[in-house]
Amino acid sequence: MTHDSAASQHSASNAILDDDAFTPSPDSALWRRDFLLGAATASYQIEGAATEDGRLPSIWDTFSATPGKVLAGDTGAVACDHYHRWSGDLDLLKDLNFEAYRFSIAWPRVMDASGRPNPKGIAFYKRLLERLKEQGIQTFATLYHWDLPQHLEDRGGWLNRDTAYRFADYADLMSRELTGLVDAWMTLNEPWCSAYLGYGNGHHAPGLSNPRYPTQAMHHLLLGHGLATQVLRANDAKSAKGIVANVGRGTPNSQTPADITAARRFEVQHNAWILDPLLKGEYPAELFELWPGTEPLVLDGDMETIAAPLDFLGINYYFRTNVKSDGAHGYTEVPLPGVERTQMGWEVYPDGLRDLLVGFHDAYDNLPPIYITENGMASDDSVQDGEVVDAQRIAFLKRHLAAVDAAIKKGVDVRGYFVWSLLDNFEWAFGYERRFGVVHVDYDTQKRTKKRSAELIARFIAERNARDGG
């Protein structure tokens, strides 16, 4: 988005910026005190300190240092310098009245290449969690948000079955070290991205591109999830255990049978590929009609391990994709003209979140409680006269929260919502150009500035708490 378009959006959206911008209807589930409202971040995107205190290289250090892989040659070497500024960032969380914080632990920061613990790295997360507990903020810790240690990738990464067992070792160490400090553990963030973008089309680290790789990488990711869940339950019984899946809404470009099939197969590839093994103990057969000949090697007992019961399911949602048949097994994206889009080029489509949640509720008898663990948008935000008026984000969040409420009214058990993200940060292959935060970060000075969206969220949470007696 250009500054001119942002200004015109500001003018067109003045009505959004009134005092009740985040005031839901009186019967909305968002008024319930047991509906958590939180913010989310990820280690490589905010921490920096890439070589300090024994941290080892990750696949994203390697990938972002490779010319042409990340926009403008950006890397996460400094990012938001959260490793040094964490205390102030947690004060921001508290000031904004967020009730929960979802963050990730950097695997390369807490273990050496032989699997021995790194005390300095572990101490960082202990300090973080202890402060959050002091502040009364619920803690949601993600074990894997894409920063695989490079030494494991050198041995095959997620294409190597052994990585699933090394992940379980990592989960074992962290759950023993941090027992009692974590309210909810999430094993993996968005295994679809790790498997497909990392090993299928090469858009993400480690940057491999082979049509046979993603399904095997996914199987080892999910096996790692299942193995890690076992040790988390053994070591930290009181915490909740779950996983985070990014999901996509696919809609047909026409009502022809071929396009309807194409849209269904889009959702099989983006949703059922992950959710079916977790909740049904099997991969969807239609996936291998879409990608013939790519069945992963599955050993006896694997699917039972993967399908271990979940305490909750994290759902990340951003946009929908309109598709048509490619004339063969799959689909082709057909961008719709005249729709609202974010700085990422993604269509703003709140109904997709409602439709997916209701669809999962209908499709899976054993669907666990859900948290929306990421939802948000990128815009070209800048500080003007000491303020950041992010009108499009305010409207985006308001409409997506309404979509969550609509799904709850249809019987879906949604327990909370995390805004992505607390801070502007390193947006993977797009570097620092795309700003997702409700807090603006000046990357030259590291100054944080609360955006208008953050102030309105804080006001709503305060109002909700006041209604319920504080």
Short mmCIF file of C-alpha atoms in Angstrom, two decimals:
data_model
loop_
_atom_site.label_atom_id
_atom_site.label_comp_id
_atom_site.label_asym_id
_atom_site.label_seq_id
_atom_site.Cartn_x
_atom_site.Cartn_y
_atom_site.Cartn_z
CA MET A 1 0.00 0.00 0.00
CA THR A 2 1.36 3.46 -0.86
CA HIS A 3 1.14 6.37 1.55
CA ASP A 4 -1.38 7.99 -0.81
CA SER A 5 -3.65 4.93 -0.71
CA ALA A 6 -3.24 4.74 3.07
CA ALA A 7 -4.35 8.35 3.36
CA SER A 8 -7.38 7.74 1.17
CA GLN A 9 -8.21 4.67 3.22
CA HIS A 10 -7.94 6.76 6.37
CA SER A 11 -10.42 9.26 4.93
CA ALA A 12 -12.80 6.50 3.84
CA SER A 13 -12.63 4.78 7.20
CA ASN A 14 -13.23 7.62 9.68
CA ALA A 15 -16.39 5.89 10.89
CA ILE A 16 -14.29 2.98 12.05
CA LEU A 17 -12.25 5.21 14.35
CA ASP A 18 -15.01 6.12 16.79
CA ASP A 19 -15.04 5.23 20.47
CA ASP A 20 -16.94 1.97 20.00
CA ALA A 21 -14.76 0.58 17.21
CA PHE A 22 -14.22 -2.65 19.11
CA THR A 23 -17.56 -2.82 20.91
CA PRO A 24 -19.29 -6.07 19.90
CA SER A 25 -23.02 -6.71 20.10
CA PRO A 26 -24.36 -7.24 23.64
CA ASP A 27 -24.76 -11.01 23.08
CA SER A 28 -21.25 -11.49 21.67
CA ALA A 29 -19.02 -14.19 23.16
CA LEU A 30 -16.21 -11.64 23.12
CA TRP A 31 -17.65 -10.13 26.30
CA ARG A 32 -17.02 -13.35 28.21
CA ARG A 33 -14.11 -13.08 30.62
CA ASP A 34 -13.10 -16.66 29.76
CA PHE A 35 -12.62 -15.71 26.09
CA LEU A 36 -8.91 -14.91 25.92
CA LEU A 37 -7.64 -11.93 23.95
CA GLY A 38 -3.92 -12.06 23.31
CA ALA A 39 -1.07 -11.14 21.00
CA ALA A 40 1.46 -13.37 19.23
CA THR A 41 5.09 -13.24 18.08
CA ALA A 42 7.78 -15.68 16.90
CA SER A 43 11.42 -16.01 17.92
CA TYR A 44 13.27 -15.48 14.64
CA GLN A 45 10.99 -12.62 13.67
CA ILE A 46 11.67 -10.51 16.76
CA GLU A 47 14.59 -11.71 18.89
CA GLY A 48 17.74 -10.81 16.97
CA ALA A 49 20.93 -11.65 18.94
CA ALA A 50 21.51 -14.35 16.34
CA THR A 51 25.02 -15.24 17.53
CA GLU A 52 24.84 -14.35 21.23
CA ASP A 53 24.99 -16.55 24.32
CA GLY A 54 25.57 -19.79 22.48
CA ARG A 55 22.77 -19.57 19.93
CA LEU A 56 23.50 -21.77 16.92
CA PRO A 57 22.62 -20.97 13.29
CA SER A 58 19.13 -21.85 12.09
CA ILE A 59 17.88 -22.58 8.61
CA TRP A 60 16.52 -19.03 8.50
CA ASP A 61 19.92 -17.55 9.26
CA THR A 62 21.30 -19.52 6.33
CA PHE A 63 18.37 -18.82 4.01
CA SER A 64 18.14 -15.07 4.68
CA ALA A 65 21.91 -14.69 4.20
CA THR A 66 21.60 -16.26 0.73
CA PRO A 67 21.38 -13.52 -1.95
CA GLY A 68 17.98 -13.25 -3.59
CA LYS A 69 16.04 -15.25 -1.00
CA VAL A 70 14.66 -12.39 1.13
CA LEU A 71 13.37 -9.02 -0.04
CA ALA A 72 16.05 -6.30 0.15
CA GLY A 73 18.53 -8.82 1.55
CA ASP A 74 17.00 -8.46 5.02
CA THR A 75 17.82 -10.95 7.78
CA GLY A 76 16.67 -11.63 11.34
CA ALA A 77 20.12 -10.96 12.79
CA VAL A 78 18.80 -7.93 14.74
CA ALA A 79 15.05 -7.91 13.99
CA CYS A 80 13.26 -6.12 16.88
CA ASP A 81 16.18 -6.73 19.26
CA HIS A 82 13.68 -8.40 21.57
CA TYR A 83 16.40 -10.53 23.14
CA HIS A 84 17.68 -7.35 24.80
CA ARG A 85 14.41 -5.39 24.95
CA TRP A 86 12.09 -8.16 26.14
CA SER A 87 11.25 -6.48 29.45
CA GLY A 88 9.91 -3.35 27.75
CA ASP A 89 8.02 -5.44 25.21
CA LEU A 90 6.28 -7.36 28.01
CA ASP A 91 5.42 -4.02 29.63
CA LEU A 92 3.75 -3.10 26.32
CA LEU A 93 1.71 -6.31 26.49
CA LYS A 94 0.56 -5.38 29.99
CA ASP A 95 -0.15 -1.75 29.05
CA LEU A 96 -2.36 -2.95 26.20
CA ASN A 97 -4.33 -5.20 28.59
CA PHE A 98 -3.59 -8.36 26.62
CA GLU A 99 -4.55 -11.40 28.68
CA ALA A 100 -2.33 -13.95 26.94
CA TYR A 101 0.92 -14.01 25.02
CA ARG A 102 1.86 -16.54 22.37
CA PHE A 103 5.58 -16.63 21.65
CA SER A 104 8.02 -19.23 20.34
CA ILE A 105 11.19 -20.73 21.73
CA ALA A 106 14.22 -20.73 19.42
CA TRP A 107 15.43 -24.33 19.25
CA PRO A 108 18.97 -23.20 18.25
CA ARG A 109 19.14 -20.99 21.35
CA VAL A 110 18.52 -23.68 23.98
CA MET A 111 20.53 -26.75 22.84
CA ASP A 112 23.94 -27.34 21.36
CA ALA A 113 24.63 -29.56 18.36
CA SER A 114 25.07 -32.58 20.64
CA GLY A 115 21.69 -32.02 22.28
CA ARG A 116 23.10 -30.64 25.52
CA PRO A 117 21.21 -27.75 27.14
CA ASN A 118 22.45 -24.19 26.69
CA PRO A 119 21.90 -22.59 30.12
CA LYS A 120 22.05 -18.99 28.88
CA GLY A 121 19.42 -19.56 26.23
CA ILE A 122 17.12 -21.42 28.61
CA ALA A 123 17.55 -18.65 31.21
CA PHE A 124 16.23 -16.11 28.71
CA TYR A 125 12.92 -17.95 28.35
CA LYS A 126 12.67 -18.55 32.09
CA ARG A 127 13.00 -14.80 32.73
CA LEU A 128 10.40 -14.11 30.06
CA LEU A 129 7.90 -16.60 31.47
CA GLU A 130 8.44 -15.57 35.06
CA ARG A 131 7.73 -11.94 34.19
CA LEU A 132 4.58 -12.91 32.29
CA LYS A 133 3.40 -14.87 35.33
CA GLU A 134 4.08 -11.85 37.55
CA GLN A 135 1.99 -9.74 35.17
CA GLY A 136 -0.91 -12.21 35.24
CA ILE A 137 -0.62 -12.91 31.50
CA GLN A 138 -1.33 -16.45 30.31
CA THR A 139 1.59 -18.11 28.52
CA PHE A 140 1.30 -19.97 25.22
CA ALA A 141 4.68 -21.33 24.11
CA THR A 142 5.34 -22.64 20.59
CA LEU A 143 8.24 -25.07 20.37
CA TYR A 144 8.80 -24.82 16.61
CA HIS A 145 8.11 -21.67 14.62
CA TRP A 146 10.32 -22.65 11.67
CA ASP A 147 13.83 -22.00 13.03
CA LEU A 148 15.27 -25.51 12.67
CA PRO A 149 18.91 -25.75 13.79
CA GLN A 150 21.06 -25.72 10.65
CA HIS A 151 23.07 -28.73 11.80
CA LEU A 152 19.87 -30.82 11.66
CA GLU A 153 19.06 -29.54 8.18
CA ASP A 154 22.57 -30.55 7.16
CA ARG A 155 21.55 -34.11 8.04
CA GLY A 156 18.36 -33.92 5.98
CA GLY A 157 16.10 -31.70 8.05
CA TRP A 158 12.45 -32.71 8.06
CA LEU A 159 13.12 -35.15 5.21
CA ASN A 160 15.10 -37.20 7.75
CA ARG A 161 12.94 -39.23 10.14
CA ASP A 162 15.55 -38.75 12.85
CA THR A 163 14.62 -35.05 13.08
CA ALA A 164 11.26 -36.04 14.59
CA TYR A 165 13.10 -37.79 17.43
CA ARG A 166 15.47 -34.87 17.93
CA PHE A 167 12.40 -32.64 18.17
CA ALA A 168 11.03 -34.89 20.92
CA ASP A 169 14.36 -34.54 22.75
CA TYR A 170 14.05 -30.76 22.49
CA ALA A 171 10.45 -30.88 23.78
CA ASP A 172 11.61 -33.08 26.64
CA LEU A 173 14.30 -30.61 27.69
CA MET A 174 12.09 -27.54 27.49
CA SER A 175 9.13 -29.09 29.30
CA ARG A 176 11.42 -30.23 32.13
CA GLU A 177 13.10 -26.83 32.38
CA LEU A 178 9.92 -24.73 32.11
CA THR A 179 7.38 -26.89 33.95
CA GLY A 180 4.86 -24.73 35.80
CA LEU A 181 5.60 -21.61 33.75
CA VAL A 182 3.72 -22.54 30.54
CA ASP A 183 -0.08 -22.60 30.44
CA ALA A 184 -0.27 -24.08 26.95
CA TRP A 185 2.33 -25.77 24.75
CA MET A 186 2.10 -25.72 20.97
CA THR A 187 4.36 -28.23 19.26
CA LEU A 188 4.47 -26.88 15.70
CA ASN A 189 3.45 -23.66 14.02
CA GLU A 190 1.99 -24.09 10.55
CA PRO A 191 3.50 -27.40 9.41
CA TRP A 192 1.96 -26.71 5.98
CA CYS A 193 4.39 -23.83 5.52
CA SER A 194 7.36 -25.82 6.82
CA ALA A 195 6.60 -28.74 4.52
CA TYR A 196 5.34 -27.06 1.35
CA LEU A 197 7.07 -23.66 1.31
CA GLY A 198 10.29 -25.09 2.73
CA TYR A 199 10.58 -28.30 0.74
CA GLY A 200 8.05 -28.03 -2.10
CA ASN A 201 8.41 -24.64 -3.77
CA GLY A 202 11.47 -23.27 -1.97
CA HIS A 203 9.87 -19.97 -0.98
CA HIS A 204 10.91 -20.50 2.66
CA ALA A 205 13.92 -22.02 4.39
CA PRO A 206 15.59 -24.37 3.70
CA GLY A 207 14.64 -23.41 0.14
CA LEU A 208 14.30 -26.86 -1.43
CA SER A 209 11.99 -27.45 -4.36
CA ASN A 210 10.90 -30.97 -5.23
CA PRO A 211 7.30 -32.19 -5.69
CA ARG A 212 8.01 -35.41 -3.77
CA TYR A 213 9.48 -33.73 -0.70
CA PRO A 214 6.53 -31.98 1.01
CA THR A 215 4.49 -35.06 1.95
CA GLN A 216 7.48 -36.82 3.52
CA ALA A 217 8.53 -33.64 5.34
CA MET A 218 4.97 -33.24 6.61
CA HIS A 219 4.87 -36.80 7.89
CA HIS A 220 8.03 -36.28 9.91
CA LEU A 221 6.78 -32.94 11.21
CA LEU A 222 3.54 -34.54 12.41
CA LEU A 223 5.42 -37.53 13.82
CA GLY A 224 7.59 -35.07 15.73
CA HIS A 225 4.43 -33.41 17.01
CA GLY A 226 3.07 -36.74 18.25
CA LEU A 227 6.32 -37.75 19.93
CA ALA A 228 6.68 -34.33 21.53
CA THR A 229 3.10 -34.43 22.81
CA GLN A 230 3.91 -37.65 24.67
CA VAL A 231 6.85 -36.10 26.52
CA LEU A 232 4.98 -32.85 27.21
CA ARG A 233 2.21 -34.85 28.88
CA ALA A 234 4.74 -36.81 30.93
CA ASN A 235 6.76 -33.79 32.05
CA ASP A 236 4.19 -31.00 32.45
CA ALA A 237 0.82 -32.59 33.18
CA LYS A 238 -1.01 -29.42 34.19
CA SER A 239 -0.42 -27.53 30.95
CA ALA A 240 -2.55 -27.79 27.80
CA LYS A 241 -1.03 -29.36 24.68
CA GLY A 242 -1.86 -28.51 21.10
CA ILE A 243 -0.62 -27.67 17.62
CA VAL A 244 -1.12 -24.70 15.29
CA ALA A 245 -2.38 -25.12 11.70
CA ASN A 246 -2.68 -22.40 9.10
CA VAL A 247 -5.86 -22.97 7.13
CA GLY A 248 -7.11 -21.68 3.80
CA ARG A 249 -10.56 -21.05 2.44
CA GLY A 250 -10.91 -22.08 -1.21
CA THR A 251 -13.86 -20.91 -3.28
CA PRO A 252 -14.75 -22.01 -6.83
CA ASN A 253 -14.49 -19.49 -9.64
CA SER A 254 -17.73 -20.89 -11.08
CA GLN A 255 -20.34 -23.46 -10.12
CA THR A 256 -19.14 -25.96 -12.71
CA PRO A 257 -18.38 -29.41 -11.25
CA ALA A 258 -14.72 -29.06 -12.24
CA ASP A 259 -14.28 -25.76 -10.38
CA ILE A 260 -16.17 -27.04 -7.32
CA THR A 261 -13.82 -30.04 -7.25
CA ALA A 262 -10.85 -27.70 -7.62
CA ALA A 263 -11.96 -25.65 -4.60
CA ARG A 264 -12.46 -28.80 -2.53
CA ARG A 265 -9.00 -30.03 -3.47
CA PHE A 266 -7.51 -26.69 -2.50
CA GLU A 267 -8.95 -27.17 0.99
CA VAL A 268 -7.81 -30.81 1.10
CA GLN A 269 -4.26 -29.67 0.36
CA HIS A 270 -4.33 -26.74 2.80
CA ASN A 271 -6.47 -28.13 5.62
CA ALA A 272 -7.24 -31.86 5.54
CA TRP A 273 -3.60 -32.70 4.81
CA ILE A 274 -2.86 -31.63 8.39
CA LEU A 275 -6.16 -32.06 10.22
CA ASP A 276 -7.09 -35.54 8.97
CA PRO A 277 -3.98 -37.26 10.35
CA LEU A 278 -4.32 -35.36 13.62
CA LEU A 279 -8.05 -35.99 14.09
CA LYS A 280 -8.74 -39.10 11.98
CA GLY A 281 -5.40 -40.89 12.05
CA GLU A 282 -5.10 -40.98 8.26
CA TYR A 283 -4.06 -38.86 5.32
CA PRO A 284 -6.87 -37.81 2.94
CA ALA A 285 -6.86 -40.08 -0.10
CA GLU A 286 -7.77 -37.16 -2.33
CA LEU A 287 -4.43 -35.51 -1.52
CA PHE A 288 -2.68 -38.19 -3.54
CA GLU A 289 -5.09 -37.74 -6.43
CA LEU A 290 -3.99 -34.11 -6.42
CA TRP A 291 -0.32 -35.12 -6.02
CA PRO A 292 -0.13 -38.67 -7.44
CA GLY A 293 2.84 -40.78 -6.42
CA THR A 294 3.84 -38.69 -3.40
CA GLU A 295 2.67 -40.94 -0.57
CA PRO A 296 5.10 -40.67 2.36
CA LEU A 297 6.81 -43.64 3.99
CA VAL A 298 4.65 -44.40 7.04
CA LEU A 299 5.86 -46.98 9.57
CA ASP A 300 3.69 -49.08 11.89
CA GLY A 301 2.41 -47.02 14.78
CA ASP A 302 3.13 -43.63 13.19
CA MET A 303 -0.48 -42.61 12.64
CA GLU A 304 -1.48 -43.59 16.18
CA THR A 305 1.34 -41.40 17.50
CA ILE A 306 0.29 -38.48 15.30
CA ALA A 307 -3.40 -38.79 16.27
CA ALA A 308 -2.86 -38.60 20.03
CA PRO A 309 -5.67 -36.50 21.60
CA LEU A 310 -5.19 -32.72 21.61
CA ASP A 311 -6.26 -30.38 24.39
CA PHE A 312 -6.75 -27.61 21.84
CA LEU A 313 -6.17 -26.76 18.19
CA GLY A 314 -4.62 -23.47 17.13
CA ILE A 315 -5.97 -21.99 13.90
CA ASN A 316 -4.16 -19.31 11.88
CA TYR A 317 -6.23 -17.60 9.19
CA TYR A 318 -5.45 -14.70 6.84
CA PHE A 319 -7.29 -14.86 3.47
CA ARG A 320 -9.22 -16.95 0.97
CA THR A 321 -8.17 -18.14 -2.47
CA ASN A 322 -10.50 -18.23 -5.47
CA VAL A 323 -9.64 -21.13 -7.79
CA LYS A 324 -10.63 -22.88 -10.98
CA SER A 325 -9.81 -26.33 -12.33
CA ASP A 326 -6.44 -26.69 -14.04
CA GLY A 327 -7.99 -29.25 -16.39
CA ALA A 328 -6.13 -32.10 -14.71
CA HIS A 329 -5.89 -33.09 -11.03
CA GLY A 330 -5.65 -29.71 -9.39
CA TYR A 331 -6.48 -26.04 -9.37
CA THR A 332 -5.28 -22.63 -10.50
CA GLU A 333 -5.74 -19.42 -8.54
CA VAL A 334 -8.00 -16.81 -10.14
CA PRO A 335 -7.59 -13.47 -8.32
CA LEU A 336 -10.88 -11.63 -7.96
CA PRO A 337 -10.98 -8.04 -9.20
CA GLY A 338 -12.19 -5.15 -7.08
CA VAL A 339 -11.77 -6.77 -3.65
CA GLU A 340 -10.06 -5.26 -0.63
CA ARG A 341 -6.49 -6.48 -0.20
CA THR A 342 -3.74 -6.02 2.35
CA GLN A 343 -0.12 -4.98 1.76
CA MET A 344 0.63 -8.69 1.20
CA GLY A 345 -1.85 -8.74 -1.69
CA TRP A 346 -4.13 -11.04 0.30
CA GLU A 347 -7.88 -10.59 0.02
CA VAL A 348 -9.69 -9.46 3.17
CA TYR A 349 -12.37 -12.11 3.61
CA PRO A 350 -13.65 -12.54 7.19
CA ASP A 351 -16.43 -14.92 6.12
CA GLY A 352 -13.75 -17.45 5.24
CA LEU A 353 -12.76 -17.75 8.90
CA ARG A 354 -16.35 -18.35 9.95
CA ASP A 355 -16.94 -20.87 7.16
CA LEU A 356 -13.80 -22.85 7.96
CA LEU A 357 -14.50 -23.01 11.69
CA VAL A 358 -18.06 -24.21 11.10
CA GLY A 359 -16.84 -26.67 8.46
CA PHE A 360 -14.26 -28.18 10.83
CA HIS A 361 -16.92 -28.46 13.52
CA ASP A 362 -19.11 -30.43 11.11
CA ALA A 363 -16.30 -32.57 9.67
CA TYR A 364 -14.54 -33.75 12.84
CA ASP A 365 -16.49 -35.35 15.67
CA ASN A 366 -13.47 -35.06 17.97
CA LEU A 367 -12.58 -31.44 17.15
CA PRO A 368 -10.90 -30.05 20.27
CA PRO A 369 -11.44 -26.51 21.60
CA ILE A 370 -9.98 -23.91 19.24
CA TYR A 371 -7.87 -20.82 19.72
CA ILE A 372 -7.39 -18.41 16.83
CA THR A 373 -3.64 -18.28 17.30
CA GLU A 374 -2.94 -15.82 14.47
CA ASN A 375 -5.09 -13.34 12.61
CA GLY A 376 -4.02 -9.96 11.34
CA MET A 377 -2.86 -7.99 8.32
CA ALA A 378 0.10 -6.12 6.89
CA SER A 379 -0.12 -2.47 5.99
CA ASP A 380 2.36 0.24 5.07
CA ASP A 381 2.19 1.95 8.45
CA SER A 382 4.20 5.02 9.32
CA VAL A 383 4.39 7.36 12.31
CA GLN A 384 2.78 10.74 11.59
CA ASP A 385 2.94 13.38 14.34
CA GLY A 386 3.75 10.68 16.86
CA GLU A 387 0.78 8.48 15.92
CA VAL A 388 0.04 5.50 13.68
CA VAL A 389 -3.56 5.48 12.50
CA ASP A 390 -3.99 2.02 10.96
CA ALA A 391 -7.59 2.32 9.80
CA GLN A 392 -7.59 -0.76 7.58
CA ARG A 393 -6.26 -2.96 10.39
CA ILE A 394 -8.92 -1.71 12.79
CA ALA A 395 -11.64 -2.65 10.33
CA PHE A 396 -9.94 -5.99 9.59
CA LEU A 397 -9.74 -7.02 13.24
CA LYS A 398 -13.26 -5.90 14.01
CA ARG A 399 -14.73 -7.93 11.13
CA HIS A 400 -12.69 -11.04 11.87
CA LEU A 401 -13.64 -10.96 15.54
CA ALA A 402 -17.26 -10.76 14.39
CA ALA A 403 -16.65 -13.83 12.20
CA VAL A 404 -15.29 -15.73 15.21
CA ASP A 405 -18.35 -14.73 17.22
CA ALA A 406 -20.61 -15.95 14.38
CA ALA A 407 -18.84 -19.34 14.44
CA ILE A 408 -19.28 -19.60 18.21
CA LYS A 409 -23.00 -18.92 17.80
CA LYS A 410 -23.09 -21.91 15.40
CA GLY A 411 -21.66 -24.19 18.05
CA VAL A 412 -17.90 -23.99 17.48
CA ASP A 413 -15.92 -24.05 20.74
CA VAL A 414 -13.52 -21.11 20.27
CA ARG A 415 -11.73 -20.15 23.49
CA GLY A 416 -9.66 -17.16 22.43
CA TYR A 417 -8.08 -14.95 19.77
CA PHE A 418 -4.47 -13.82 19.31
CA VAL A 419 -3.68 -10.79 17.15
CA TRP A 420 -0.77 -11.23 14.77
CA SER A 421 1.36 -9.54 15.74
CA LEU A 422 2.33 -7.60 18.82
CA LEU A 423 5.25 -5.96 16.98
CA ASP A 424 6.15 -5.14 13.41
CA ASN A 425 8.84 -7.70 12.63
CA PHE A 426 10.86 -9.71 10.12
CA GLU A 427 8.21 -11.04 7.77
CA TRP A 428 10.16 -14.03 6.46
CA ALA A 429 10.82 -13.83 2.70
CA PHE A 430 9.36 -10.30 2.64
CA GLY A 431 11.88 -8.90 5.13
CA TYR A 432 10.92 -5.72 6.96
CA GLU A 433 8.72 -4.10 4.33
CA ARG A 434 5.43 -5.70 5.47
CA ARG A 435 4.18 -4.51 8.86
CA PHE A 436 1.81 -6.81 10.77
CA GLY A 437 2.18 -5.34 14.26
CA VAL A 438 -0.27 -3.44 16.41
CA VAL A 439 2.88 -1.75 17.71
CA HIS A 440 5.06 0.08 15.19
CA VAL A 441 8.82 -0.59 15.29
CA ASP A 442 11.35 1.88 13.91
CA TYR A 443 14.07 -0.57 12.90
CA ASP A 444 16.78 2.12 12.94
CA THR A 445 16.12 3.27 16.50
CA GLN A 446 14.06 0.30 17.81
CA LYS A 447 11.50 2.79 19.10
CA ARG A 448 8.06 1.25 19.70
CA THR A 449 4.89 3.26 18.98
CA LYS A 450 1.43 1.93 19.78
CA LYS A 451 -0.82 2.02 16.75
CA ARG A 452 -4.43 3.16 16.97
CA SER A 453 -5.55 -0.49 16.67
CA ALA A 454 -3.60 -1.39 19.82
CA GLU A 455 -5.14 1.48 21.77
CA LEU A 456 -8.65 0.44 20.78
CA ILE A 457 -8.03 -3.21 21.69
CA ALA A 458 -6.72 -2.10 25.09
CA ARG A 459 -9.79 0.07 25.61
CA PHE A 460 -12.17 -2.77 24.79
CA ILE A 461 -10.45 -5.25 27.13
CA ALA A 462 -10.50 -2.67 29.92
CA GLU A 463 -14.21 -2.06 29.33
CA ARG A 464 -14.94 -5.78 29.35
CA ASN A 465 -13.03 -6.25 32.57
CA ALA A 466 -14.81 -3.32 34.18
CA ARG A 467 -18.21 -4.75 33.27
CA ASP A 468 -17.27 -7.98 35.01
CA GLY A 469 -15.91 -6.37 38.12
CA GLY A 470 -12.26 -5.99 37.06
#
